[in-house]
Coordinates of C-alpha atoms and ligand atoms in Angstrom, one line a residue:
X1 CA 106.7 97.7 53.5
X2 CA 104.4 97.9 56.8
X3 CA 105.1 96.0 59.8
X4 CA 103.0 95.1 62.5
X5 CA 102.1 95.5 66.2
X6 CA 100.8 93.7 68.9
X7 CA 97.5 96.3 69.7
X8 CA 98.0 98.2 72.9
X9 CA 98.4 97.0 76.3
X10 CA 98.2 93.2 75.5
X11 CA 101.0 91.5 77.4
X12 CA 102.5 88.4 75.3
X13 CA 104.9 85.7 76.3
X14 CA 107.3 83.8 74.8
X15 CA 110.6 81.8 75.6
X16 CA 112.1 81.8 78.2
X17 CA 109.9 83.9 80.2
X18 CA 106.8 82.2 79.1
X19 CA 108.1 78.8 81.1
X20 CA 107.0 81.5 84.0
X21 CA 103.7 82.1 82.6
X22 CA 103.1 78.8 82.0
X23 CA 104.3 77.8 85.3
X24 CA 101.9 80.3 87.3
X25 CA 98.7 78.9 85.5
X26 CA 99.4 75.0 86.4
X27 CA 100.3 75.6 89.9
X28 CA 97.6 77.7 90.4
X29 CA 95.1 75.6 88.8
X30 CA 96.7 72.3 90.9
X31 CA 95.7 73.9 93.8
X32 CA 92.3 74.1 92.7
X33 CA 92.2 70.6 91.1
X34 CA 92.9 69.4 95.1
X35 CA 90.0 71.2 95.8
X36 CA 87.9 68.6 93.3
X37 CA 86.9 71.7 91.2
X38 CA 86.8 70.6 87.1
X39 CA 87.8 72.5 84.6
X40 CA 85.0 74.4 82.6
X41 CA 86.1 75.8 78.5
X42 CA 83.8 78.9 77.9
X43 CA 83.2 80.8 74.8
X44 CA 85.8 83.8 74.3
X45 CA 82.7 86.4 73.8
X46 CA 79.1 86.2 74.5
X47 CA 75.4 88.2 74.1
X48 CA 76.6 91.8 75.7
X49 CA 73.1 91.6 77.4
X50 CA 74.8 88.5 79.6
X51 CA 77.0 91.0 81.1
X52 CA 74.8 94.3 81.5
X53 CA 72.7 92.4 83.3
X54 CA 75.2 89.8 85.3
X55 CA 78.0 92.1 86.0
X56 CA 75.8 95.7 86.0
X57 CA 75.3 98.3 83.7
X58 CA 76.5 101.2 86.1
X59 CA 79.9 98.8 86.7
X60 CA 82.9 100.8 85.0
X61 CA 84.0 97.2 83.3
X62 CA 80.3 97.4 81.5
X63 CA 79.8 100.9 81.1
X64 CA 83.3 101.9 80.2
X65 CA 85.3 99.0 79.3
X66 CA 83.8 96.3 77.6
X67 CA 85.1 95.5 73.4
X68 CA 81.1 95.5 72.3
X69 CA 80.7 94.8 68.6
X70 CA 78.0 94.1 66.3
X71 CA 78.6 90.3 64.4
X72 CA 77.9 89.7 60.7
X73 CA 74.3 88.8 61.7
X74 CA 73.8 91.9 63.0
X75 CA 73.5 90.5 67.1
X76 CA 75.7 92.6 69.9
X77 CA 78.6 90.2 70.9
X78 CA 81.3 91.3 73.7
X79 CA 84.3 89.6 74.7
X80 CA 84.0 88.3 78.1
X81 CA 85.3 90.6 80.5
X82 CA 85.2 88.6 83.4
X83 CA 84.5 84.7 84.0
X84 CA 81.7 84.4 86.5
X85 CA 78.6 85.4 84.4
X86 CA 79.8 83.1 81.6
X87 CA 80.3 80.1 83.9
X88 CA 76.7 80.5 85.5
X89 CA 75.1 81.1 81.8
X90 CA 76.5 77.8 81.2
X91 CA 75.5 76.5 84.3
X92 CA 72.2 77.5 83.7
X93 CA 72.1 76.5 79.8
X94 CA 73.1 72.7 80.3
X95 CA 71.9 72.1 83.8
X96 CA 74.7 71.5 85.5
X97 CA 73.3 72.0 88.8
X98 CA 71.1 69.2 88.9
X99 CA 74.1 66.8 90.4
X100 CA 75.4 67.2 93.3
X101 CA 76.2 70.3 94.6
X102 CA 78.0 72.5 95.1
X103 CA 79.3 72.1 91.6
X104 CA 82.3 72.9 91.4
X105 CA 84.0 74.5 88.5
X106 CA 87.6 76.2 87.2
X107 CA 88.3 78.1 84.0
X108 CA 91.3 80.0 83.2
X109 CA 92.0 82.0 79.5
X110 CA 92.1 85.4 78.3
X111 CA 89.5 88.5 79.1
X112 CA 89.2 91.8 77.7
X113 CA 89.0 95.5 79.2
X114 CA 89.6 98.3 77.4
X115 CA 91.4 100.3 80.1
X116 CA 94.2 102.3 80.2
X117 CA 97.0 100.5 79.8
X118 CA 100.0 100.6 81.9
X119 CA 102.2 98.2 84.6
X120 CA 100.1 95.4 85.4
X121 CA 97.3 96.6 83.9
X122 CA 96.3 95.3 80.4
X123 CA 93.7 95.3 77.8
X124 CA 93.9 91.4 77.2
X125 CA 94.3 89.6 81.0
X126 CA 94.9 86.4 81.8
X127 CA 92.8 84.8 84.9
X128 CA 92.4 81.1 86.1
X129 CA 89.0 81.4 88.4
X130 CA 87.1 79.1 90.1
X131 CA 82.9 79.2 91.0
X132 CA 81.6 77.0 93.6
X133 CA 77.9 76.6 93.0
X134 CA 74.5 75.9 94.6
X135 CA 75.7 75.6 98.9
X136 CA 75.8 78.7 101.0
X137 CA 78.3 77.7 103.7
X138 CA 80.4 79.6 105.1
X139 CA 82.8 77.2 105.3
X140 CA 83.0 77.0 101.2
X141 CA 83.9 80.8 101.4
X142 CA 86.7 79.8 103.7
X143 CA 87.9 77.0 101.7
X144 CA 87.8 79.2 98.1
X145 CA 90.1 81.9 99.9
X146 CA 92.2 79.0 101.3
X147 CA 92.5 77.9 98.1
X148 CA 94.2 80.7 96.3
X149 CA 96.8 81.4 99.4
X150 CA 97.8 77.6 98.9
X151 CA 98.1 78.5 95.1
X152 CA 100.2 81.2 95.8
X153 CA 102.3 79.8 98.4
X154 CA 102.9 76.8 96.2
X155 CA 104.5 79.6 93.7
X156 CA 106.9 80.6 96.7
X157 CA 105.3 84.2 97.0
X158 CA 105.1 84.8 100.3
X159 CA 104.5 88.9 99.8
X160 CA 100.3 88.9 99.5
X161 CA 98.1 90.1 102.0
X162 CA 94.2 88.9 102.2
X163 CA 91.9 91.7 102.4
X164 CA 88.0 91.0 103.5
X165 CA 85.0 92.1 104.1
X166 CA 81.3 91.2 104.1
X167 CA 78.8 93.7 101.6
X168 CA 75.9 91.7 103.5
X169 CA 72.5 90.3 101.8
X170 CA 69.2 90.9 100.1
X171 CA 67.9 92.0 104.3
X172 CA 70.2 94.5 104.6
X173 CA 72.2 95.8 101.7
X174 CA 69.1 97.7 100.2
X175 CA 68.9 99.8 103.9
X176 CA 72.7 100.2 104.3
X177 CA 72.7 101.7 100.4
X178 CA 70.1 104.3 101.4
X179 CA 71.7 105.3 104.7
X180 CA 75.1 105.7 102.9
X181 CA 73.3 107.3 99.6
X182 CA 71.7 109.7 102.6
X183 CA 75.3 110.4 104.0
X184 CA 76.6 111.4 100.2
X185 CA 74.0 113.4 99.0
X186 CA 75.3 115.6 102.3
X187 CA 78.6 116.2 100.8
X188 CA 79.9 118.8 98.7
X189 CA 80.4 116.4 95.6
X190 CA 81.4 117.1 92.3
X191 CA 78.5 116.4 89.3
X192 CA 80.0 113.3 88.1
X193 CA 80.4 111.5 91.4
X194 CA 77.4 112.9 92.7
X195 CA 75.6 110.9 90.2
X196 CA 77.7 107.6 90.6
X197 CA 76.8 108.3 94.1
X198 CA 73.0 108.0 92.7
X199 CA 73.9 104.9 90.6
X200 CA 76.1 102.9 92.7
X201 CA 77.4 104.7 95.9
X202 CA 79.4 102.0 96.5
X203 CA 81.7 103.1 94.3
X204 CA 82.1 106.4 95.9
X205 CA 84.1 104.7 98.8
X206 CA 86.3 103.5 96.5
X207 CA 87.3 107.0 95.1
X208 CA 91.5 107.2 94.8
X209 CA 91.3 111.1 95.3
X210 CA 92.4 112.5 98.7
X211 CA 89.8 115.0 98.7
X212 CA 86.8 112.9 98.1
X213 CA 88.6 110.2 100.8
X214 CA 88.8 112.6 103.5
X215 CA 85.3 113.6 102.9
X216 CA 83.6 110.0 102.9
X217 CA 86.1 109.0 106.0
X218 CA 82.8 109.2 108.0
X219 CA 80.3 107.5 105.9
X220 CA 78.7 104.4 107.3
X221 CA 80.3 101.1 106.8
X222 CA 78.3 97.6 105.6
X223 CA 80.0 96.1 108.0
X224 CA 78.5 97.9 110.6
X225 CA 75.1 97.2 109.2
X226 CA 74.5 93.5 108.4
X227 CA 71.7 91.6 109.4
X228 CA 72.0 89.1 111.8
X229 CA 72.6 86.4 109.0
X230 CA 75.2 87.8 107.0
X231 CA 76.9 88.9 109.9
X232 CA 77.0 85.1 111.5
X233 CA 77.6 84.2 107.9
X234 CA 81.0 87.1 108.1
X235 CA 81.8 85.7 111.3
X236 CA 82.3 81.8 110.7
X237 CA 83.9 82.6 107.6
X238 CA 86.5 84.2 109.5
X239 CA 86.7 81.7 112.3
X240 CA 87.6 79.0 109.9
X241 CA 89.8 80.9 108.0
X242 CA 91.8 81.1 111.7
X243 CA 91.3 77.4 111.4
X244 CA 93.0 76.9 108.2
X245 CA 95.8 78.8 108.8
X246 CA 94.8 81.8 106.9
X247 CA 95.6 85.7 107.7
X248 CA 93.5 88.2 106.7
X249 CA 93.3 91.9 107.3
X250 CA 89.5 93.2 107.6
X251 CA 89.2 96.1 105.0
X252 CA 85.5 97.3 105.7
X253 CA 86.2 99.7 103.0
X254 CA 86.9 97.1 100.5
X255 CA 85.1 97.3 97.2
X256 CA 85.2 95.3 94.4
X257 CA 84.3 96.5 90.5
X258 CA 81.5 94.2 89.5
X259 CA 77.8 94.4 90.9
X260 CA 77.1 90.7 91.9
X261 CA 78.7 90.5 95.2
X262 CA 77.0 89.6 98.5
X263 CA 78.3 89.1 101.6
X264 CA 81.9 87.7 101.7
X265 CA 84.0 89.3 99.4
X266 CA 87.9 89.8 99.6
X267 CA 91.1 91.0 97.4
X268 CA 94.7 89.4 97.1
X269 CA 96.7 92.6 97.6
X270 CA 100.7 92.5 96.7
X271 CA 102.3 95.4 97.8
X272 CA 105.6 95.1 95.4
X273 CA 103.2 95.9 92.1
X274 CA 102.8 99.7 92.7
X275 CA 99.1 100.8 91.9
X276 CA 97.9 97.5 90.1
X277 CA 98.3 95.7 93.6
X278 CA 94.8 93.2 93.4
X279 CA 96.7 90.0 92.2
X280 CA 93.1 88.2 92.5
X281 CA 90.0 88.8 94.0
X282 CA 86.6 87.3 94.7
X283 CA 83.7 86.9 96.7
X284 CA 80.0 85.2 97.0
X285 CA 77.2 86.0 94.9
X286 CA 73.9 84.6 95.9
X287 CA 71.5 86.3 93.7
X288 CA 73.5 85.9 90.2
X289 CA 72.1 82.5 89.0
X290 CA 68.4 83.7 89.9
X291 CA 69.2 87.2 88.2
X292 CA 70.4 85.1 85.2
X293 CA 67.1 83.6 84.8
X294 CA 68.5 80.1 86.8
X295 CA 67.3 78.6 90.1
X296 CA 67.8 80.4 93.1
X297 CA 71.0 79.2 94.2
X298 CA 74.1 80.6 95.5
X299 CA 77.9 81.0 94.6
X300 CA 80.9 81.7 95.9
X301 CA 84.5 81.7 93.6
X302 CA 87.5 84.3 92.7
X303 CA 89.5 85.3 89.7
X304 CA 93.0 85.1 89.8
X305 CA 95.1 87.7 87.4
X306 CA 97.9 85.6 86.3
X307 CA 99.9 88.5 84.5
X308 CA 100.0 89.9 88.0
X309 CA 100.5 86.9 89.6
X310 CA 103.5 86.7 87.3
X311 CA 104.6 90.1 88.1
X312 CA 104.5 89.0 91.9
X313 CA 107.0 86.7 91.7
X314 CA 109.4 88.6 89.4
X315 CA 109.3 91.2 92.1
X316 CA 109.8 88.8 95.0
X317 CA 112.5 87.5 92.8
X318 CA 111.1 83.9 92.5
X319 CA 111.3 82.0 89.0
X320 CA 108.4 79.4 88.9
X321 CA 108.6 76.8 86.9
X322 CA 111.7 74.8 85.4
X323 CA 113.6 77.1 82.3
X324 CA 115.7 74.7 81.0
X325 CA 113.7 73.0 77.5
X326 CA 115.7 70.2 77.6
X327 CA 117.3 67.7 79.8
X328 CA 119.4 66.4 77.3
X329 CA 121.0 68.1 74.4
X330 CA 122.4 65.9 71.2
X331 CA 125.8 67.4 69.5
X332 CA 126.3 64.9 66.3
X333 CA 129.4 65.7 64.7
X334 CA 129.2 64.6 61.0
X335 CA 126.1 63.2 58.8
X336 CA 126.7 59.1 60.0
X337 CA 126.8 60.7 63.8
X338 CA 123.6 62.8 63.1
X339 CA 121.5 59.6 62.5
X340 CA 122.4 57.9 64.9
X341 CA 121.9 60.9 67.6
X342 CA 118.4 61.5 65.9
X343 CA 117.3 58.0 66.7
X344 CA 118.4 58.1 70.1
X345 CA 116.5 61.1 70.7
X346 CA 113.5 59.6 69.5
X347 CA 114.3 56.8 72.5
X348 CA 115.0 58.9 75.1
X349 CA 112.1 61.2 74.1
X350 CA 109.7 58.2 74.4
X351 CA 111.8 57.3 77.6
X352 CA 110.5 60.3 78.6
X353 CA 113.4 62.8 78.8
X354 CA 113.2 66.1 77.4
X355 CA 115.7 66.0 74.2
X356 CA 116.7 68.4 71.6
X357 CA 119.4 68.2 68.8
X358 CA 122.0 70.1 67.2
X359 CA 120.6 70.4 64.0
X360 CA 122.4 72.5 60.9
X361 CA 125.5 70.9 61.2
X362 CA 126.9 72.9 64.2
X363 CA 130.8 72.8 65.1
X364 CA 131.7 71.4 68.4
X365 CA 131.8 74.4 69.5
X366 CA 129.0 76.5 68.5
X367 CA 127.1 73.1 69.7
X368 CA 128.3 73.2 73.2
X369 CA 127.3 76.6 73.4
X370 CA 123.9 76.4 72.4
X371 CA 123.9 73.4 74.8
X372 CA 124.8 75.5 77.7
X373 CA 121.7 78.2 76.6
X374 CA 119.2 75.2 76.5
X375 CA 118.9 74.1 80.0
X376 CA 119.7 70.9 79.6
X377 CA 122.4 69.1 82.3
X378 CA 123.8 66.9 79.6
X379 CA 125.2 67.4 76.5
X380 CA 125.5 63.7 74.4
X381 CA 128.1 63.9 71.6
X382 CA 129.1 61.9 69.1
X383 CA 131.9 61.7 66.6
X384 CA 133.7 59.8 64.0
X385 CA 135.9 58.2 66.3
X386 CA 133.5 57.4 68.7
X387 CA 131.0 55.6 66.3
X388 CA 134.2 53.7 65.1
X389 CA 134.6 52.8 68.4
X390 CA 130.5 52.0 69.5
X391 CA 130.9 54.7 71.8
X392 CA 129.4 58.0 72.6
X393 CA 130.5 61.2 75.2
X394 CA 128.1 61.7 78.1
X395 CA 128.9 65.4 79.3
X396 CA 127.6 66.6 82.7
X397 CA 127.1 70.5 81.8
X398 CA 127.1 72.2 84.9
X399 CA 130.4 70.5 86.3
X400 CA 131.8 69.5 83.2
X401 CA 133.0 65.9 83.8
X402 CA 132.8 63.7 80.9
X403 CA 132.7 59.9 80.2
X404 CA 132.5 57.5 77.6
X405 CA 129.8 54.9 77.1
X406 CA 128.7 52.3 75.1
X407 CA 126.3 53.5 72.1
X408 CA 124.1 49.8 72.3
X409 CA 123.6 51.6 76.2
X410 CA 123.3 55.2 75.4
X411 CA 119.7 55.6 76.7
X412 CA 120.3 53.9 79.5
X413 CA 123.3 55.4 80.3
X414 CA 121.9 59.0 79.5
X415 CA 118.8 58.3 81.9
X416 CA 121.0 56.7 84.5
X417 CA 122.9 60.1 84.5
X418 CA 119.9 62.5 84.9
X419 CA 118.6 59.7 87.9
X420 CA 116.3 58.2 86.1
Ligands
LIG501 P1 88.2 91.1 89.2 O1 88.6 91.5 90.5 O2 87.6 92.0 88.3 O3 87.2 89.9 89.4 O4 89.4 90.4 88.5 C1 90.2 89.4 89.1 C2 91.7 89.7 88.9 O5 92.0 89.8 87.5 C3 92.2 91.0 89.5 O6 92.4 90.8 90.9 C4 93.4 91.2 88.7 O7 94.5 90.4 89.3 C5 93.1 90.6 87.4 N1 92.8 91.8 86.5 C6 91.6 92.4 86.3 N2 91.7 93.4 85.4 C7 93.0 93.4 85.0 C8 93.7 94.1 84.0 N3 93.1 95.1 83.3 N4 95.0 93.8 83.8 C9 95.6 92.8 84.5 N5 94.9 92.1 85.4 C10 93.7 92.3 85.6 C11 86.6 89.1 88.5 O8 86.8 89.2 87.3 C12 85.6 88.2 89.0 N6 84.9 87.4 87.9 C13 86.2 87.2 90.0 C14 85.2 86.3 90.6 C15 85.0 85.0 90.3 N7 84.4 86.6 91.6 C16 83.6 85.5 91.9 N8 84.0 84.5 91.1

């Protein structure tokens, strides 16, 4: 007989672990929801041409990573490897940018890269993003970028660092990619880099290999080349991020995988996750919607990796979220008892308290125990002398004092005890 595998790299979470997961996402996305941003659902995959032309062909996530197949009507389809051309397709489809504005949207789900998987770096990722739409303040940059630290401090990880830069506009990116195109063609490149160099030269900064680093440590920066615009633009963004509270680290060399980008841009960098450190990145992207076939309007947002996010905490040792599944846990000992206890459950259920039951006919014993592994801070047990009584045990699990009350009370009682 076969048996089957999850396919490669696709991290998967399930109890208790997944209370983590879970945990990570709803924080996160509270923060955003404070923010007034509303949540947008997207389509799993899309036409590929969406994100050849939105993200860039000579990107490695289109040119290398993206799961392209050919549907039963014969049309290219690829699962969304990133959220940002999606939300603007959408944007653009149902004209959500004739309200007010900026519109102001958050998503969070599954995306696909075929990479190579290893730690914190999977085929199937999980992001919750946001895109603010249509204003080009500063100040919106600001408040995106605030938006994720409060996210992640709301977590309890205090172990991030905020890395930023500005890869300037339409008035000056075209010159600065010439003058730094000029400064590569000068170097003693191998073939393939000498043609991303060509393609997207970019990229070439962003080259892990000690040799090429120490030969482009003297190739121009953006930052040392925007216009006066994006450069006023750079600087209020990071006067009110010093308003808001928010450190930062300039990283002039900062570059980010997707093609969009203008001026603001920025990485959440955790230092604990070895070479997958970007736990979320982002940045403005003024000419997408127009590129997309949209108005010419602006748009700022970030994507959030919530596996890494995840991992964060593990390494900073901090358990989001609440493990225990239950609040209360129902031991009936005998089938009169096991009615009873099931009813009540139902009560305190629609009381609002988190219940489960001993189902199976479980001893005492083998009850308490399983009580113990569920979380729960009382265990609620009834037996034959107690029903004969009208009676049940109310047992505090943690310090272990028990005390009888009244069945007619036992919701009450049990709610009473958890300080309800
Ligand atoms: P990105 O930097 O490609 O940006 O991805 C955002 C985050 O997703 C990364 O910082 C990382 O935490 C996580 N991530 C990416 N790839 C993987 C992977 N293979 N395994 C695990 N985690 C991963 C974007 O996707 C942009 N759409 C963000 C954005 C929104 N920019 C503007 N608006």
């Amino acid at each position: 007989m076969s048996t089957f595998n999850a396919p490669k790299g696709i991290p998967e979470y399930y109890p208790p672990d997944s209370a983590g997961f879970v945990a990570v996402r709803e924080t996160l996305a509270e923060a955003v929801r404070r923010a007034g941003y509303g949540y947008i659902e997207l389509p799993l995959f899309e036409d590929t041409a969406l994100f050849a032309r939105g993200v860039g062909e000579s990107t490695d996530v289109v040119s290398k990573e993206m799961y392209t197949f050919a549907d039963q009507g014969g049309r290219s389809i690829t699962l969304r490897p990133e959220g940002t051309a999606g939300v603007i397709r959408s944007v653009i489809e149902h004209g959500l940018d004739r309200g007010q504005l900026p519109l102001k949207l958050y998503y969070s789900g599954a995306f696909f890269r075929y990479e190579r998987p290893q730690a914190g770096r999977y085929r199937q990722l999980q992001q919750l993003g946001v895109e603010a739409i249509g204003v080009d303040d500063p100040a919106l940059d600001a408040e995106v970028i605030a938006i994720a630290d409060e996210g992640y401090r709301r977590l309890g990880i205090t172990g991030h660092r905020i890395e930023l830069t500005s890869l300037g506009d339409s008035s000056c990116r075209p010159e600065y990619r010439s003058r730094l195109q000029e400064f590569l063609r000068g170097l003693p490149l191998d073939e393939e880099t000498r043609q991303r160099a060509e393609l997207n030269p970019l990229r070439v900064l962003d080259d892990k290999r000690p040799e090429v680093r120490e030969m482009v440590a003297d190739a121009p920066l953006m930052a040392d080349h925007l216009s006066a615009a994006a450069k006023d633009h750079y600087e209020q963004v990071k006067a009110h991020l010093n308003d808001l509270g928010v450190p930062f680290t300039e990283n002039p060399w900062l570059v980010r995988g997707l093609d969009y980008y203008t001026k603001t841009t920025f990485e959440f960098v955790h230092d604990g996750l070895g070479a997958q450190s970007g736990i979320g990145g982002g940045g403005r992207y003024d000419g997408l919607m127009a590129e997309l076939g949209g108005a010419e309007l602006s748009g700022v947002g970030f994507g959030l990796g919530l596996d890494r996010t995840l991992l964060a905490c593990q390494v900073e040792g901090v358990t989001p979220g609440d493990p225990a599944r239950c609040d209360v846990y129902c031991v009936p000992l005998g089938e009169t008892a096991k009615r009873r206890l099931v009813e009540t459950a139902g009560q305190l259920r629609r009381s609002g308290v988190r219940v489960e039951v001993a189902y199976g006919g479980k001893g005492l014993k083998g009850a308490m125990k399983a009580a113990d592994r569920s979380g729960a801070r009382v265990a609620l047990v009834l037996g034959d002398r107690d029903l004969a009584s009208g009676t049940a045990q109310l047992k505090e699990l943690a310090g272990g004092q028990q005390r009888t009350v009244g069945l007619d009370s036992v919701v009450d009682e049990a709610r009473a005890e958890l300080g309800r």
